[in-house]
């Protein structure tokens, strides 16, 4: 914890602290979560698809070097081309995609030290031929480690969304995530409460992980609350099929929630 704090402070003080925008996009939005398994990658991919459905040009950068999700979520099984030293993103569902998972075999464990992660992130942000995008949505690894630091130090990030589930344990870590982005001067667009509740066959609402915790945290830290997504088995089903719910069933109630998130993001950065 002390090391982490020290390096964040070093990053802020550094004279070399120069942030470069990712070339080829107007805005870069990172999707972050304090813990794994809260639905961050699912959120990132469905948000990207919902923004695309608003006629925006979108890129999806899977920055989770250790546990890439995009190959599975978008069913992409081939390597990107490289032209004149630049990687060409793979276009799927009309979204430009890059993931470490496109470059390695599925079962290969990524046993990488910090500097290697930093260099992979630099490649993804400086050596990819992103083409004429409105937004790049970045799926961050969970936590507050090397990838987050590299991003915040080197890349001009226009906003961060923090995804959480409502359990007390997850919320503890969300607070750490908020503190990290605040220290690194990255604007927090807001918090999302995923797997917030479940509607049973009886039509009743069950708050399985507790009620309203993410919203309370956003109020406590004076951040926006962007909204809640219920538990719905269709989310996992379509994700497993390699065609996320927003692409498979744009009229689904869950897809409409995502469209609402996308409209909020569009309105913040591009106006209505
Ligand atoms: P993370 O990126 O935070 O590790 P994932 O996006 O991989 O999490 O999601 C973890 C699991 O939870 C996946 O099986 C996914 O399909 C499922 N999931 C995510 N959001 C929901 C939801 N709202 N309802 C039901 N299942 C969900």
Coordinates of C-alpha atoms and ligand atoms in Angstrom, one line a residue:
X1 CA 0.0 0.0 0.0
X2 CA 2.8 2.4 0.9
X3 CA 4.7 1.5 -2.3
X4 CA 1.5 2.1 -4.3
X5 CA 1.0 5.5 -2.7
X6 CA 4.6 6.5 -3.2
X7 CA 4.5 5.6 -6.9
X8 CA 1.3 7.5 -7.4
X9 CA 2.8 10.5 -5.7
X10 CA 6.0 10.2 -7.8
X11 CA 3.9 10.0 -10.9
X12 CA 2.2 13.3 -10.0
X13 CA 5.4 15.1 -9.2
X14 CA 7.4 13.8 -12.1
X15 CA 8.7 16.5 -14.5
X16 CA 8.3 14.0 -17.3
X17 CA 4.6 13.7 -16.5
X18 CA 3.4 14.3 -20.0
X19 CA 0.1 12.9 -21.1
X20 CA -0.4 12.1 -24.8
X21 CA -3.8 11.6 -26.2
X22 CA -4.3 8.3 -28.0
X23 CA -4.0 9.1 -31.7
X24 CA -7.1 8.5 -33.8
X25 CA -9.7 9.1 -31.1
X26 CA -11.4 12.2 -29.8
X27 CA -11.9 10.8 -26.3
X28 CA -10.5 7.9 -24.1
X29 CA -12.8 6.5 -21.4
X30 CA -11.4 3.8 -19.0
X31 CA -13.7 1.3 -17.4
X32 CA -12.3 0.2 -14.0
X33 CA -13.3 -2.0 -11.2
X34 CA -11.7 -2.6 -7.8
X35 CA -12.3 -6.3 -7.9
X36 CA -12.4 -9.0 -10.6
X37 CA -15.7 -10.7 -11.5
X38 CA -18.0 -7.7 -11.0
X39 CA -18.8 -7.5 -14.7
X40 CA -16.4 -4.8 -15.9
X41 CA -15.5 -6.4 -19.2
X42 CA -19.1 -7.2 -19.9
X43 CA -19.9 -3.5 -19.1
X44 CA -17.1 -2.2 -21.3
X45 CA -18.1 -4.3 -24.3
X46 CA -21.8 -3.6 -24.1
X47 CA -21.2 0.2 -23.5
X48 CA -19.0 0.2 -26.6
X49 CA -21.8 -1.5 -28.6
X50 CA -24.4 0.9 -27.2
X51 CA -22.3 3.9 -28.2
X52 CA -21.9 2.5 -31.6
X53 CA -25.7 2.2 -31.8
X54 CA -25.8 6.0 -31.3
X55 CA -23.9 6.2 -34.6
X56 CA -20.6 7.0 -33.0
X57 CA -17.3 5.5 -34.1
X58 CA -15.9 3.3 -31.3
X59 CA -12.7 1.5 -30.4
X60 CA -12.4 -1.1 -27.7
X61 CA -9.0 -1.5 -26.0
X62 CA -8.8 -4.6 -23.8
X63 CA -6.0 -3.4 -21.4
X64 CA -6.3 -6.4 -19.1
X65 CA -3.0 -7.9 -20.1
X66 CA -3.2 -10.8 -17.6
X67 CA -6.8 -11.8 -18.2
X68 CA -8.0 -10.5 -21.6
X69 CA -11.7 -11.0 -22.2
X70 CA -12.3 -9.5 -25.6
X71 CA -11.4 -12.6 -27.7
X72 CA -14.2 -14.5 -26.0
X73 CA -16.7 -11.7 -25.6
X74 CA -16.5 -10.7 -29.3
X75 CA -15.5 -14.2 -30.6
X76 CA -12.3 -13.0 -32.3
X77 CA -9.7 -15.8 -32.9
X78 CA -7.2 -14.2 -35.3
X79 CA -4.2 -12.0 -35.0
X80 CA -4.2 -8.3 -36.0
X81 CA -2.2 -7.3 -39.1
X82 CA 0.8 -5.1 -38.6
X83 CA 1.6 -2.4 -41.3
X84 CA 4.6 -0.2 -41.1
X85 CA 5.1 -1.0 -37.4
X86 CA 1.5 -0.3 -36.5
X87 CA -1.1 -2.8 -35.4
X88 CA -4.3 -2.6 -37.3
X89 CA -7.3 -3.1 -35.0
X90 CA -9.6 -6.0 -35.7
X91 CA -13.1 -4.7 -36.8
X92 CA -16.0 -6.7 -35.3
X93 CA -19.6 -5.5 -34.9
X94 CA -18.3 -2.3 -36.5
X95 CA -16.0 -1.6 -33.5
X96 CA -12.2 -1.4 -33.8
X97 CA -10.8 -3.9 -31.3
X98 CA -7.3 -4.6 -29.7
X99 CA -6.5 -7.1 -27.0
X100 CA -3.4 -8.9 -25.7
X101 CA -5.5 -12.0 -26.2
X102 CA -5.3 -11.5 -30.0
X103 CA -1.5 -11.8 -29.8
X104 CA -1.1 -14.8 -27.4
X105 CA -2.5 -18.3 -27.2
X106 CA -5.6 -18.7 -25.1
X107 CA -4.0 -20.9 -22.4
X108 CA -0.7 -18.9 -22.2
X109 CA -0.2 -17.6 -18.7
X110 CA 0.9 -13.9 -18.7
X111 CA 3.7 -14.0 -16.2
X112 CA 4.9 -10.4 -16.7
X113 CA 6.7 -7.9 -14.6
X114 CA 5.7 -4.3 -14.3
X115 CA 8.0 -2.9 -17.0
X116 CA 6.7 -5.4 -19.6
X117 CA 3.1 -4.4 -18.8
X118 CA 4.1 -0.8 -19.2
X119 CA 5.6 -1.5 -22.6
X120 CA 2.5 -3.5 -23.7
X121 CA 0.3 -0.6 -22.7
X122 CA 2.5 1.9 -24.6
X123 CA 2.2 -0.3 -27.7
X124 CA -1.6 -0.4 -27.4
X125 CA -1.9 3.3 -27.0
X126 CA 0.9 4.6 -29.3
X127 CA 1.4 1.8 -32.0
X128 CA -2.2 1.0 -32.9
X129 CA -3.7 2.5 -36.0
X130 CA -7.0 3.6 -34.5
X131 CA -9.0 5.2 -37.2
X132 CA -11.1 8.3 -36.8
X133 CA -12.9 7.3 -33.5
X134 CA -15.2 9.3 -31.3
X135 CA -14.4 7.2 -28.2
X136 CA -12.0 4.5 -27.2
X137 CA -13.4 2.4 -24.4
X138 CA -10.6 0.9 -22.3
X139 CA -11.3 -2.3 -20.3
X140 CA -8.8 -2.0 -17.4
X141 CA -7.6 -4.9 -15.3
X142 CA -9.1 -4.8 -11.8
X143 CA -7.3 -3.0 -9.0
X144 CA -4.9 -0.2 -8.8
X145 CA -1.7 -1.6 -10.3
X146 CA 0.8 -1.0 -13.1
X147 CA -1.7 -0.7 -16.0
X148 CA -3.7 2.0 -14.2
X149 CA -0.5 3.9 -13.3
X150 CA 0.9 3.7 -16.8
X151 CA -2.3 4.8 -18.3
X152 CA -2.7 7.7 -16.0
X153 CA 0.9 8.8 -16.3
X154 CA 1.3 8.4 -20.1
X155 CA -2.1 8.7 -21.6
X156 CA -4.6 11.6 -21.7
X157 CA -7.6 9.9 -20.1
X158 CA -10.8 11.9 -20.5
X159 CA -12.9 10.0 -17.9
X160 CA -13.2 6.9 -15.8
X161 CA -16.2 4.8 -15.0
X162 CA -16.0 2.5 -11.9
X163 CA -18.1 -0.6 -12.1
X164 CA -18.9 -2.5 -8.8
X165 CA -21.3 -4.9 -7.3
X166 CA -23.1 -3.8 -4.1
X167 CA -21.3 -6.0 -1.5
X168 CA -19.5 -4.3 1.3
X169 CA -16.2 -6.0 0.4
X170 CA -16.3 -4.7 -3.2
X171 CA -17.2 -1.2 -2.0
X172 CA -14.1 -1.1 0.2
X173 CA -12.0 -1.4 -2.9
X174 CA -14.2 1.0 -4.9
X175 CA -13.2 3.7 -2.4
X176 CA -9.5 2.9 -3.2
X177 CA -10.2 3.2 -6.9
X178 CA -11.9 6.6 -6.4
X179 CA -8.9 7.8 -4.4
X180 CA -6.5 6.6 -7.1
X181 CA -8.3 8.4 -9.9
X182 CA -8.7 11.5 -7.8
X183 CA -4.9 11.5 -7.0
X184 CA -4.0 11.0 -10.6
X185 CA -6.4 13.8 -11.6
X186 CA -8.5 11.6 -13.8
X187 CA -12.1 12.7 -14.0
X188 CA -14.5 10.1 -12.6
X189 CA -17.6 10.1 -14.8
X190 CA -19.5 8.1 -12.3
X191 CA -20.2 4.7 -10.6
X192 CA -22.2 1.8 -12.0
X193 CA -24.0 -0.8 -9.8
X194 CA -23.8 -4.1 -11.7
X195 CA -25.7 -7.2 -10.7
X196 CA -27.5 -4.8 -8.4
X197 CA -30.7 -6.9 -7.9
X198 CA -32.6 -9.8 -9.3
X199 CA -36.3 -9.9 -10.4
X200 CA -37.7 -13.3 -9.6
X201 CA -40.4 -15.2 -11.5
X202 CA -42.8 -13.9 -8.8
X203 CA -42.0 -10.3 -10.1
X204 CA -40.4 -9.4 -6.8
X205 CA -37.1 -7.6 -6.5
X206 CA -34.4 -9.4 -4.5
X207 CA -31.3 -7.4 -3.5
X208 CA -29.0 -10.4 -3.2
X209 CA -25.8 -8.4 -2.4
X210 CA -27.4 -5.7 -0.3
X211 CA -29.2 -2.6 -1.3
X212 CA -28.0 0.7 -2.7
X213 CA -24.4 0.4 -1.6
X214 CA -22.8 1.7 -4.8
X215 CA -25.2 4.7 -4.9
X216 CA -24.4 5.5 -1.2
X217 CA -20.7 5.3 -2.0
X218 CA -21.1 7.7 -4.9
X219 CA -22.9 10.2 -2.6
X220 CA -20.3 9.8 0.1
X221 CA -17.5 10.7 -2.3
X222 CA -19.5 13.3 -4.3
X223 CA -19.4 11.3 -7.5
X224 CA -22.2 10.7 -10.1
X225 CA -24.2 7.6 -9.9
X226 CA -24.8 6.5 -13.5
X227 CA -27.3 3.7 -12.8
X228 CA -27.9 0.1 -11.9
X229 CA -27.9 -3.1 -14.0
X230 CA -29.9 -6.1 -12.6
X231 CA -28.7 -9.7 -12.6
X232 CA -30.0 -11.3 -15.8
X233 CA -28.8 -14.7 -17.1
X234 CA -29.2 -13.4 -20.7
X235 CA -26.1 -11.2 -20.1
X236 CA -23.9 -14.2 -19.4
X237 CA -25.5 -16.3 -22.2
X238 CA -24.9 -13.8 -25.0
X239 CA -21.4 -12.9 -23.6
X240 CA -20.5 -16.6 -23.7
X241 CA -21.8 -16.9 -27.3
X242 CA -19.3 -14.1 -28.3
X243 CA -22.0 -11.6 -29.2
X244 CA -22.9 -9.4 -26.2
X245 CA -26.5 -8.7 -25.3
X246 CA -26.6 -5.2 -26.8
X247 CA -25.5 -6.6 -30.2
X248 CA -27.6 -9.8 -30.0
X249 CA -30.8 -8.2 -28.7
X250 CA -30.8 -4.4 -28.9
X251 CA -34.4 -4.2 -27.6
X252 CA -33.8 -6.3 -24.5
X253 CA -34.4 -4.4 -21.2
X254 CA -30.7 -4.7 -20.3
X255 CA -29.7 -3.3 -23.7
X256 CA -31.9 -0.3 -23.1
X257 CA -30.1 0.3 -19.8
X258 CA -26.8 0.3 -21.7
X259 CA -28.3 2.7 -24.3
X260 CA -29.1 5.0 -21.4
X261 CA -25.5 4.9 -20.2
X262 CA -24.3 5.5 -23.7
X263 CA -26.6 8.6 -24.0
X264 CA -25.2 10.0 -20.8
X265 CA -21.6 9.6 -22.0
X266 CA -22.4 11.1 -25.4
X267 CA -24.1 14.0 -23.8
X268 CA -21.2 14.7 -21.4
X269 CA -18.6 14.8 -24.2
X270 CA -20.4 15.6 -27.4
X271 CA -23.6 17.3 -26.3
X272 CA -27.1 16.1 -27.1
Ligands
LIG1 P1 -14.9 -8.7 -14.8 O1 -14.5 -8.1 -16.1 O2 -15.2 -7.7 -13.8 O3 -13.9 -9.7 -14.3 P2 -16.9 -10.1 -16.4 O4 -17.4 -9.0 -17.3 O5 -16.0 -11.1 -16.9 O6 -16.3 -9.5 -15.0 O7 -18.2 -10.8 -15.7 C1 -18.1 -11.8 -14.8 C2 -19.3 -12.8 -15.0 O8 -20.5 -12.1 -14.6 C3 -19.5 -13.2 -16.5 O9 -19.9 -14.5 -16.5 C4 -20.6 -12.3 -17.0 O10 -21.4 -12.9 -18.0 C5 -21.5 -12.1 -15.7 N1 -22.3 -10.9 -15.6 C6 -21.8 -9.6 -15.7 N2 -22.8 -8.8 -15.6 C7 -23.9 -9.5 -15.4 C8 -25.3 -9.2 -15.1 N3 -25.8 -7.9 -15.1 N4 -26.2 -10.2 -14.9 C9 -25.8 -11.5 -15.0 N5 -24.5 -11.9 -15.2 C10 -23.6 -10.9 -15.4

